[in-house]
Amino acid sequence: MARGRSAGGGGRPVTLAMVAQRAGVSAQTVSNALNSPELLAGETLERVRRAIADLDYRPHQAARSLRTRSSRLIGYGVAPTPPSISTSVLDRFLHALSDSADLAGYRVLLFAAPVGADDEQERYDQLLRDHSVDAFVLSNTHRGDRRPGWLAKREIPFVAFGRSWAARDIGDWVDVDGAQGTADAVDHLVAAGHRKIGLLGWPRGSGVGDDRARGWREAMERHGLPVRGLRQAAEDDAKAAQLAVAPLLDGPGGVTAVVAVSDTLALGVYRALRERGRTPGADVAVVGFDDSPAAALLSPSLSSLHQPLEEVGRACTRLLVARLKDPRAAPQRLLLAPELVVRESSAPHPGSLADPPRDEPPHSRRDPHTPPPPDPPAVPDAHPPTANRTASE
Amino acid sequence: MARGRSAGGGGRPVTLAMVAQRAGVSAQTVSNALNSPELLAGETLERVRRAIADLDYRPHQAARSLRTRSSRLIGYGVAPTPPSISTSVLDRFLHALSDSADLAGYRVLLFAAPVGADDEQERYDQLLRDHSVDAFVLSNTHRGDRRPGWLAKREIPFVAFGRSWAARDIGDWVDVDGAQGTADAVDHLVAAGHRKIGLLGWPRGSGVGDDRARGWREAMERHGLPVRGLRQAAEDDAKAAQLAVAPLLDGPGGVTAVVAVSDTLALGVYRALRERGRTPGADVAVVGFDDSPAAALLSPSLSSLHQPLEEVGRACTRLLVARLKDPRAAPQRLLLAPELVVRESSAPHPGSLADPPRDEPPHSRRDPHTPPPPDPPAVPDAHPPTANRTASE
DNA sequence: GACGACGGTTGGATCGATCAAATAGCACCA
DNA sequence: TGGTGCTATTTGATCGATCCAACCGTCGTC
């Protein structure tokens, strides 16, 4: 074990040539042992491997990169996110991404990505030319996002966190199945006895928001429940939500439950209820989206849809590695289901009639006597929402 | 402007030699124009610069790095952060760091840093050898952190976000002045008429927590107010806080205000108050720390200390660049003041007696008839907390 | 007018790996 | 024996920038 020694940093670096000499072979053979081990005779390979281990040799990326024009680097543009109640997204996602990329032999290179600036692509181009990054991970994809098209045209590998909401779906992506999430919420609320379930969404036009709204609508229809007049919208702001939800609560036959497409909106619902002397959970059930850290801390604690961000990060790496291996393979899309975390805001009241007994839930997750979902989601080429299935088909 | 052309990605790269030919000089001269412009004659420099611009030339990092053994890369280890109410830290800090590093010509390379694992340094070493990173940015420094010492011994430049809480202060760091923050909170509460101000802290032993507690204590003493029995502690968990704060609220002469060292703890105080039929803000003032996105959304909204994370990020870059320029310069430390954001939980009640009239506040920020602060904070070499106190009064 | 000093420039070697092509080693069959 | 077809390994060139040492012209000085 000479590891301790060489980990001692400061000294001269171990080069491929030194390994070659120690193993009694040429430099090229060592290179092959690393990059095309199948070319070597078993015995030679073993000898080289031992020499590498003995010297604790690590190939110098810059040299390798100079020759091969690839860097084992993945570019990730950090966009300035508006302070929202659920901004730990980057945190969790980025850590998972970086972690899994590490395991696959890649590293994540950060750069500041201007949101929708004109020279947006310029920054990607810079990274490409300065550091020869092998691929990009996009996040915060939005309608009319030009990045996927731009990258695809140049045949630069990338994976997006968030489907490309454009008409023509481009490239690989991983996304959280928002529709599935809100549908789960509806199922859960219906099982608890609710019939009038409102939706508090974002203004139409955002891909994510519309998707989550669709899940609610489809689930309602599947249960044979009406949706007319049960949908309101607000920007992602608690105050705006507080006002926007009013029609749902005050209407002639007010709702008994509200599904909000974000925790921030859900908080607005809380306030609107309090304003009316009513209690979230007890009087009107509320389900949020994102499962922000605050959700568990509110009182009553907020039921919410937890996004599997760690899994999204790992999936991005997986898809990216596959893409790098075979640039022309069919595009892969992966929809991961969020998980409904039930808390006080939607839990049946202790002792109430609606309390579903453990042994025989009144409604199973996918109600048997209602027709199956009409169509696979309107996402072309998308795998059905099976969650993390390992690879393509 | 030929920029548009070369931004066209796929094609052949522009090399230094091509620039040299176009400018009618040798390659070395172009290199000098980039790295040591002072060596060139003004006219030549101008000509080379124009050629560079015309061709939209960018030096190839890998080649440069191979020769110089430096990469213009800054390593940042992302640690898995426990889901807390205020996890947008990484978000804001990292974006600012990456952004300002970009401007300085550096890029941030992410890697997964195990928290306190035995092979922790190994990961740093890897990054050093694989990618020849020029420097590191540390965060989540803690008592007994071995990283600063390890890096310093190897003369690897680094800047820590968070002072090294060890006995001997090592290396450059930037930190938020927690003591200043809690002191500001006390001043603010005293100005609003409070005299019995409790502290809800973390268990002793964490550098950050102890620092924030100290600020409270020193400010109380400065105002001539007692601190005995007014301090309680809990782990950073709302439930634990709810229980821990009880003695402060229920004691014979209960407190009228509580300073909590995190928003999570403050939330526990909210709950404890509600549990007792009392209202945060109206009955007992509460001030949190971190100004998490949830703080503004709680009702009543929570006064909290806002950390200037963007500025911390920029400062890290600044110190790092300085350190890279002069590895042997004296270590720099920078304490930035958090900003107290006053919200409903500590705002004087409208119309109440405690409402300080604009023209003659009952207590000025620095009470004239109490002695001045005893000593500058016990941080050797630290700059005085100059920082941006824009809106703190 | 030759000399050294100096600012500015030049050609050539070099960083450490990979690529392309050539070679050695070996079995097999005519 | 000699050619053929493999496979395993070696040799030499190369990626693009920087470092080094030498070079050249100009100026001031003795």
PDB file of C-alpha atoms (C1' of nucleotides) in Angstrom, chain A residues 26 28-29 39-41 44 66-67 69, chain D residues 7-16:
ATOM      1  CA  SER A  26       5.165   0.578 -22.904  1.00  0.00           C
ATOM      2  CA  GLN A  28       0.559   2.792 -24.737  1.00  0.00           C
ATOM      3  CA  THR A  29      -0.106  -0.522 -23.079  1.00  0.00           C
ATOM      4  CA  LEU A  39      -7.119  -5.519 -25.822  1.00  0.00           C
ATOM      5  CA  LEU A  40      -4.681  -6.749 -23.250  1.00  0.00           C
ATOM      6  CA  ALA A  41      -3.711 -10.260 -22.323  1.00  0.00           C
ATOM      7  CA  THR A  44      -0.355  -8.234 -18.675  1.00  0.00           C
ATOM      8  CA  LEU A  66      -6.168  17.815 -24.849  1.00  0.00           C
ATOM      9  CA  ARG A  67      -5.878  14.774 -27.013  1.00  0.00           C
ATOM     10  CA  ARG A  69     -11.298  16.683 -26.764  1.00  0.00           C
TER      11      ARG A  69
ATOM     12  C1'  DT D   7      -3.347 -10.851 -31.531  1.00  0.00           C
ATOM     13  C1'  DA D   8      -0.515  -8.302 -28.202  1.00  0.00           C
ATOM     14  C1'  DT D   9       2.559  -4.658 -27.863  1.00  0.00           C
ATOM     15  C1'  DT D  10       5.627  -0.892 -29.344  1.00  0.00           C
ATOM     16  C1'  DT D  11       7.060   3.252 -31.866  1.00  0.00           C
ATOM     17  C1'  DG D  12       6.421   7.881 -33.414  1.00  0.00           C
ATOM     18  C1'  DA D  13       3.405  11.763 -34.123  1.00  0.00           C
ATOM     19  C1'  DT D  14       0.069  14.805 -32.187  1.00  0.00           C
ATOM     20  C1'  DC D  15      -3.375  17.748 -29.359  1.00  0.00           C
ATOM     21  C1'  DG D  16      -2.651  23.453 -28.092  1.00  0.00           C
TER      22       DG D  16
END
